[in-house]
Coordinates of C-alpha atoms and ligand atoms in Angstrom, one line a residue:
X1 CA 0.0 0.0 0.0
X2 CA 1.3 3.5 -0.8
X3 CA 1.7 5.9 2.1
X4 CA -1.2 8.1 3.1
X5 CA -0.4 11.7 2.0
X6 CA -0.4 14.3 4.7
X7 CA -0.2 18.1 3.9
X8 CA 1.4 19.9 6.8
X9 CA 0.8 23.7 7.2
X10 CA 2.7 24.9 10.2
X11 CA 1.4 28.5 9.7
X12 CA 2.5 31.3 12.1
X13 CA 4.0 31.7 15.6
X14 CA 3.9 28.6 17.8
X15 CA 2.2 26.8 14.8
X16 CA 5.6 25.7 13.6
X17 CA 6.7 24.6 17.1
X18 CA 3.7 22.4 17.8
X19 CA 3.5 20.8 14.4
X20 CA 7.2 19.8 14.7
X21 CA 6.3 18.1 17.9
X22 CA 3.2 16.4 16.4
X23 CA 5.3 15.1 13.5
X24 CA 7.8 13.6 16.0
X25 CA 5.0 11.8 17.8
X26 CA 3.5 10.7 14.5
X27 CA 6.8 9.3 13.4
X28 CA 7.1 7.3 16.7
X29 CA 3.6 5.9 16.6
X30 CA 3.7 5.2 12.8
X31 CA 6.9 3.1 13.3
X32 CA 5.4 1.2 16.1
X33 CA 2.2 0.4 14.3
X34 CA 3.8 0.0 10.8
X35 CA 1.8 2.8 9.3
X36 CA 3.1 4.6 6.3
X37 CA 2.5 8.4 6.2
X38 CA 4.2 10.7 3.6
X39 CA 4.4 14.4 4.4
X40 CA 4.6 17.5 2.3
X41 CA 5.1 20.8 4.1
X42 CA 3.7 24.2 2.9
X43 CA 4.8 27.6 4.0
X44 CA 1.4 29.2 3.8
X45 CA 1.2 31.8 6.5
X46 CA 1.0 35.5 7.3
X47 CA 4.7 35.7 6.6
X48 CA 3.9 34.6 3.0
X49 CA 1.0 37.1 2.9
X50 CA 3.4 40.0 3.8
X51 CA 5.9 38.8 1.1
X52 CA 3.7 38.0 -1.8
X53 CA 0.2 39.3 -0.9
X54 CA -1.7 36.0 -0.3
X55 CA -1.9 33.4 2.4
X56 CA -1.7 30.6 -0.1
X57 CA -1.1 30.3 -3.9
X58 CA -4.1 30.6 -6.3
X59 CA -4.0 26.8 -6.9
X60 CA -3.6 26.1 -3.1
X61 CA -6.9 24.3 -2.8
X62 CA -6.3 22.2 -5.9
X63 CA -2.9 21.2 -4.4
X64 CA -4.4 20.2 -1.1
X65 CA -7.2 18.2 -2.8
X66 CA -4.5 15.6 -3.7
X67 CA -3.9 14.8 0.0
X68 CA -5.6 12.4 2.4
X69 CA -5.5 14.8 5.3
X70 CA -4.2 18.2 6.4
X71 CA -2.3 18.9 9.6
X72 CA -2.3 22.6 10.5
X73 CA -0.6 24.5 13.3
X74 CA -2.1 28.0 13.6
X75 CA -2.4 31.1 11.5
X76 CA -2.5 34.7 12.4
X77 CA 0.2 37.3 13.2
X78 CA 0.2 40.9 14.3
X79 CA 0.3 43.2 11.3
X80 CA -2.0 41.1 9.2
X81 CA -5.7 41.5 10.1
X82 CA -7.1 38.4 11.7
X83 CA -10.0 38.2 9.2
X84 CA -7.5 38.3 6.3
X85 CA -5.6 35.3 7.6
X86 CA -8.7 33.4 8.6
X87 CA -10.6 34.0 5.3
X88 CA -7.4 33.6 3.2
X89 CA -6.6 30.1 4.4
X90 CA -8.7 28.3 7.0
X91 CA -12.2 29.2 5.9
X92 CA -11.6 28.5 2.2
X93 CA -10.2 25.0 3.2
X94 CA -13.1 24.2 5.4
X95 CA -15.7 25.2 2.8
X96 CA -14.0 23.9 -0.4
X97 CA -13.5 20.5 1.2
X98 CA -17.0 20.5 2.8
X99 CA -15.6 20.0 6.2
X100 CA -19.0 20.5 7.7
X101 CA -18.2 19.0 11.1
X102 CA -15.9 20.7 13.6
X103 CA -15.2 18.2 16.3
X104 CA -13.7 19.3 19.6
X105 CA -13.3 16.7 22.3
X106 CA -12.9 18.0 25.9
X107 CA -11.4 16.0 28.7
X108 CA -9.9 16.8 32.1
X109 CA -6.8 14.7 32.2
X110 CA -5.5 13.3 35.5
X111 CA -2.8 15.7 36.7
X112 CA -4.3 18.7 35.0
X113 CA -6.1 21.1 37.3
X114 CA -9.1 22.9 35.8
X115 CA -10.2 26.3 37.0
X116 CA -13.3 25.0 38.6
X117 CA -13.6 24.1 42.3
X118 CA -14.8 20.6 41.7
X119 CA -12.6 18.8 39.2
X120 CA -15.3 16.3 38.3
X121 CA -14.7 13.9 35.4
X122 CA -15.2 15.8 32.2
X123 CA -15.4 13.9 29.0
X124 CA -17.6 15.4 26.2
X125 CA -17.4 16.5 22.6
X126 CA -18.6 19.7 21.0
X127 CA -19.9 19.2 17.5
X128 CA -19.8 22.5 15.7
X129 CA -21.5 23.1 12.3
X130 CA -18.6 24.4 10.3
X131 CA -19.6 25.7 6.8
X132 CA -22.8 27.8 7.2
X133 CA -24.8 29.5 10.0
X134 CA -23.6 32.8 11.3
X135 CA -20.3 32.8 9.4
X136 CA -21.7 33.8 6.1
X137 CA -20.4 36.1 3.3
X138 CA -23.9 37.4 2.7
X139 CA -24.4 41.0 3.7
X140 CA -22.6 44.2 3.3
X141 CA -21.9 47.7 4.6
X142 CA -23.3 51.0 3.3
X143 CA -22.7 54.7 3.9
X144 CA -19.2 54.2 5.2
X145 CA -18.1 56.9 7.5
X146 CA -21.5 58.6 7.6
X147 CA -23.7 58.9 10.7
X148 CA -26.2 56.6 9.0
X149 CA -23.5 53.9 8.3
X150 CA -24.8 50.4 8.6
X151 CA -23.7 46.8 8.4
X152 CA -25.9 43.7 7.7
X153 CA -24.8 40.1 7.9
X154 CA -27.2 37.3 7.2
X155 CA -27.2 33.9 8.9
X156 CA -27.7 30.9 6.6
X157 CA -29.3 27.8 8.0
X158 CA -30.2 25.1 5.4
X159 CA -32.2 21.9 5.9
X160 CA -29.3 19.9 4.4
X161 CA -26.8 21.6 6.7
X162 CA -28.7 21.2 9.9
X163 CA -29.7 17.6 9.1
X164 CA -26.2 16.4 8.5
X165 CA -24.6 18.0 11.6
X166 CA -27.5 16.7 13.7
X167 CA -27.1 13.2 12.2
X168 CA -23.3 13.3 12.9
X169 CA -24.0 14.3 16.6
X170 CA -26.5 11.5 17.1
X171 CA -24.3 8.9 15.4
X172 CA -21.4 10.0 17.6
X173 CA -23.5 9.8 20.7
X174 CA -24.3 6.2 19.9
X175 CA -20.6 5.3 20.2
X176 CA -20.4 7.2 23.5
X177 CA -23.0 7.7 26.3
X178 CA -26.1 8.1 24.1
X179 CA -26.8 11.7 25.1
X180 CA -27.0 14.8 22.9
X181 CA -27.5 18.4 23.9
X182 CA -28.5 20.9 21.1
X183 CA -27.6 24.5 21.6
X184 CA -30.3 27.0 20.6
X185 CA -31.6 30.5 21.2
X186 CA -35.0 30.1 19.6
X187 CA -36.6 32.5 22.1
X188 CA -34.6 35.5 20.8
X189 CA -33.6 34.5 17.3
X190 CA -37.0 33.9 15.9
X191 CA -36.4 32.5 12.3
X192 CA -33.2 30.5 12.1
X193 CA -33.1 28.8 15.5
X194 CA -36.7 27.6 15.6
X195 CA -35.8 26.0 12.2
X196 CA -32.7 24.5 13.8
X197 CA -34.8 23.1 16.6
X198 CA -37.3 21.6 14.3
X199 CA -34.8 19.9 12.1
X200 CA -32.8 18.5 15.1
X201 CA -36.1 17.1 16.5
X202 CA -36.8 15.4 13.2
X203 CA -33.4 13.8 13.0
X204 CA -33.6 12.8 16.7
X205 CA -36.6 10.7 15.9
X206 CA -34.4 8.4 13.9
X207 CA -32.3 7.7 17.1
X208 CA -34.7 6.5 19.7
X209 CA -31.9 5.0 21.8
X210 CA -30.3 8.4 22.2
X211 CA -31.6 10.7 24.8
X212 CA -31.5 14.4 23.8
X213 CA -32.4 17.9 25.0
X214 CA -32.3 21.4 23.7
X215 CA -30.8 24.3 25.8
X216 CA -30.7 28.0 25.2
X217 CA -27.1 29.1 24.6
X218 CA -26.9 31.4 27.6
X219 CA -28.1 28.8 30.1
X220 CA -25.9 26.2 28.4
X221 CA -22.8 28.5 28.9
X222 CA -23.6 28.6 32.6
X223 CA -24.0 24.8 32.8
X224 CA -20.7 24.3 31.1
X225 CA -19.2 26.0 34.2
X226 CA -21.6 24.6 36.8
X227 CA -22.2 21.0 35.7
X228 CA -19.8 20.2 32.9
X229 CA -19.7 16.5 33.8
X230 CA -23.4 16.1 32.6
X231 CA -22.5 16.5 28.9
X232 CA -21.7 13.8 26.3
X233 CA -22.2 15.3 22.8
X234 CA -23.1 19.0 22.4
X235 CA -24.2 20.1 18.9
X236 CA -24.4 23.8 17.9
X237 CA -24.3 26.2 15.0
X238 CA -21.1 27.7 13.7
X239 CA -21.0 30.6 16.2
X240 CA -22.5 28.8 19.2
X241 CA -20.1 25.8 18.7
X242 CA -17.1 28.1 18.3
X243 CA -17.8 29.9 21.6
X244 CA -18.8 26.8 23.5
X245 CA -15.8 24.9 22.5
X246 CA -13.3 27.6 23.7
X247 CA -15.3 27.8 27.0
X248 CA -15.1 24.0 27.3
X249 CA -11.4 24.0 26.6
X250 CA -10.9 26.5 29.4
X251 CA -12.9 24.5 31.8
X252 CA -10.7 21.5 31.0
X253 CA -7.6 23.3 32.1
X254 CA -5.8 24.9 29.1
X255 CA -6.4 25.9 25.6
X256 CA -3.0 24.4 25.0
X257 CA -4.4 20.9 25.2
X258 CA -7.6 21.3 23.1
X259 CA -7.7 19.6 19.7
X260 CA -10.0 20.0 16.7
X261 CA -10.9 18.1 13.6
X262 CA -12.6 19.7 10.6
X263 CA -14.2 16.7 9.0
X264 CA -15.7 15.8 5.7
X265 CA -17.4 12.6 7.0
X266 CA -18.0 11.4 3.5
X267 CA -14.2 11.3 2.9
X268 CA -14.6 12.7 -0.6
X269 CA -12.3 15.5 0.4
X270 CA -9.3 15.7 2.8
X271 CA -10.2 16.6 6.4
X272 CA -8.1 19.0 8.4
X273 CA -6.7 18.6 12.0
X274 CA -5.6 21.5 14.1
X275 CA -5.2 22.6 17.7
X276 CA -7.9 25.0 18.9
X277 CA -5.3 27.6 20.0
X278 CA -3.9 30.3 17.8
X279 CA -0.4 31.4 17.0
X280 CA 0.3 32.8 20.5
X281 CA 2.6 35.7 19.5
X282 CA 3.2 36.4 23.2
X283 CA 5.1 33.1 23.7
X284 CA 6.2 32.3 20.1
X285 CA 9.9 31.4 19.6
X286 CA 10.5 30.7 23.2
X287 CA 10.1 26.9 23.0
X288 CA 7.5 26.8 25.8
X289 CA 4.3 26.2 23.8
X290 CA 2.2 23.2 25.0
X291 CA 2.3 20.7 22.1
X292 CA -0.5 18.5 23.4
X293 CA -3.3 20.2 21.5
X294 CA -1.4 19.6 18.2
X295 CA -0.5 16.0 19.2
X296 CA -4.1 15.2 20.2
X297 CA -5.2 16.7 16.8
X298 CA -2.7 14.3 15.1
X299 CA -4.4 11.5 17.1
X300 CA -7.8 12.5 15.7
X301 CA -6.2 12.4 12.2
X302 CA -4.9 8.9 12.8
X303 CA -8.3 7.8 13.8
X304 CA -10.0 9.4 10.8
X305 CA -7.4 7.7 8.5
X306 CA -8.4 4.3 9.9
X307 CA -5.6 3.9 12.5
X308 CA -7.7 3.7 15.7
X309 CA -5.2 1.7 17.7
X310 CA -2.4 4.1 17.0
X311 CA -4.7 7.0 17.9
X312 CA -5.5 5.4 21.2
X313 CA -1.8 4.8 21.8
X314 CA -1.1 8.5 21.3
X315 CA -3.8 9.5 23.8
X316 CA -2.4 7.1 26.4
X317 CA 1.1 8.7 25.9
X318 CA -0.6 12.1 26.5
X319 CA -2.2 10.8 29.7
X320 CA 1.1 9.5 31.0
X321 CA 2.9 12.7 30.1
X322 CA 0.3 15.0 31.6
X323 CA 0.1 13.0 34.8
X324 CA 3.8 13.7 35.4
X325 CA 4.5 17.2 36.9
X326 CA 7.9 17.2 35.3
X327 CA 6.6 17.0 31.8
X328 CA 4.0 19.8 31.9
X329 CA 4.4 23.1 30.2
X330 CA 4.0 26.6 31.8
X331 CA 0.3 26.9 30.8
X332 CA -0.3 23.9 33.1
X333 CA 1.8 25.2 35.9
X334 CA 4.9 23.3 34.9
X335 CA 8.4 24.3 33.7
X336 CA 8.9 21.8 30.8
X337 CA 9.8 23.0 27.3
X338 CA 8.0 21.9 24.2
X339 CA 10.9 19.7 23.4
X340 CA 10.9 18.0 26.8
X341 CA 7.2 17.2 26.5
X342 CA 7.7 15.9 23.0
X343 CA 10.6 13.7 24.2
X344 CA 8.4 12.3 27.0
X345 CA 5.5 11.6 24.6
X346 CA 7.9 9.7 22.2
X347 CA 9.4 7.8 25.2
X348 CA 5.9 6.9 26.4
X349 CA 5.2 5.4 22.9
X350 CA 8.4 3.4 22.8
Ligands
NAI1 P1 -4.0 32.2 21.1 O1 -4.7 30.9 21.2 O2 -2.9 32.3 20.1 O3 -3.5 32.7 22.5 C1 -4.3 32.9 23.6 C2 -3.5 32.7 24.9 O4 -3.3 31.3 25.1 C3 -2.1 33.4 24.9 O5 -1.7 33.9 26.1 C4 -1.2 32.2 24.5 O6 0.1 32.3 25.0 C5 -1.9 31.0 25.2 N1 -1.7 29.8 24.4 C6 -2.2 29.5 23.2 N2 -1.8 28.3 22.8 C7 -0.9 27.8 23.7 C8 -0.1 26.7 23.8 N3 -0.1 25.7 22.9 N4 0.7 26.6 24.9 C9 0.7 27.5 25.9 N5 0.0 28.6 25.8 C10 -0.8 28.8 24.8 O7 -5.2 33.3 20.7 P2 -5.1 34.8 20.4 O8 -4.0 35.5 21.2 O9 -6.4 35.3 20.5 O10 -4.7 34.9 18.8 C11 -3.3 35.0 18.4 C12 -3.4 34.9 16.9 O11 -3.8 33.5 16.5 C13 -4.4 35.8 16.2 O12 -3.8 36.3 15.0 C14 -5.6 34.9 15.9 O13 -6.3 35.3 14.8 C15 -4.9 33.6 15.6 N6 -5.8 32.4 15.8 C16 -5.7 31.4 14.9 C17 -6.4 30.3 15.1 C18 -6.2 29.2 14.1 O14 -5.3 29.2 13.4 N7 -7.1 28.2 14.1 C19 -7.3 30.1 16.3 C20 -7.3 31.2 17.2 C21 -6.5 32.4 17.0
MG2 MG1 -12.5 29.8 18.1

């Protein structure tokens, strides 16, 4: 069998540091499980934008379409507006490759102290709709600079889009604890979110074994803090899912650990795996970034590529490394460098 092809986009700031670490862990686990992965690295970034005026080449998406998966560090750098870097790289990839699921698992690992008083067992997944909803290009601005200036941005919710994300959430719950929570705000947002609720209820009827409920986003945010252990699979629109998943990552101890997968579940297009955190300009270049978010993202990639046992092995190595005070980075209260954590992860695998 020829190697599975991985496109690596380190991006900006600590993106390069954490993808180097993820690559080292992938090399170790691939050798152990006799998996063949071939890598091609791309320098698409804000640095490139400053030099040549675009985040990626014109045929960038065509190039990526030849790969089995994409591993991304982070993009964004002071001096380039964040909407330029996001809409110049990440969002086109998510949309062109129909990565309609953004999957963000949340766990509180032994040895990691969360900010909450009770460190109950947290183990849930946020399923965020990733290609429509509130993040839409429909709208515009008028009368710029005048007192009557205005901005309009339309949310887009489609039956196809809501159905498939709901189905993904219910299917996922069946492999876990059979419980789905749908994020809504149908009391205040009177067209799109009642529609969301209706379609989710329709899909839920196909999964009688899965218990589900619907919560308004404001109350849900409070429950993420007060009773995070009650959740199993939480499904939300693009904006709600985005906010909830960062909140969940914070509740689980550090944004430095949180992974994400942008999935095309049909596997017609490559899926993309990236830590939730950004390029962290405040710590970039100092060798202290937590690589676990990128490493966990690489584990999600292995699982998507059909290497479940190798993915489980990487997660076990993460558990062992996080449990040890000497191999935690500064964001977790430790003093270990990125390289020391990487070495510990590789050692745990070998
Ligand atoms: P950020 O996630 O880069 O940093 C927030 C805070 O968390 C900083 O104090 C940082 O030092 C810390 N942090 C983040 N990752 C860490 C890690 N692995 N280990 C230890 N500490 C870590 O978010 P911020 O500051 O809002 O954004 C910085 C840049 O990154 C911006 O240009 C933003 O647009 C971009 N960004 C890109 C994302 C992506 O590529 N998916 C996601 C979020 C932000
Ligand atoms: Mg976010």
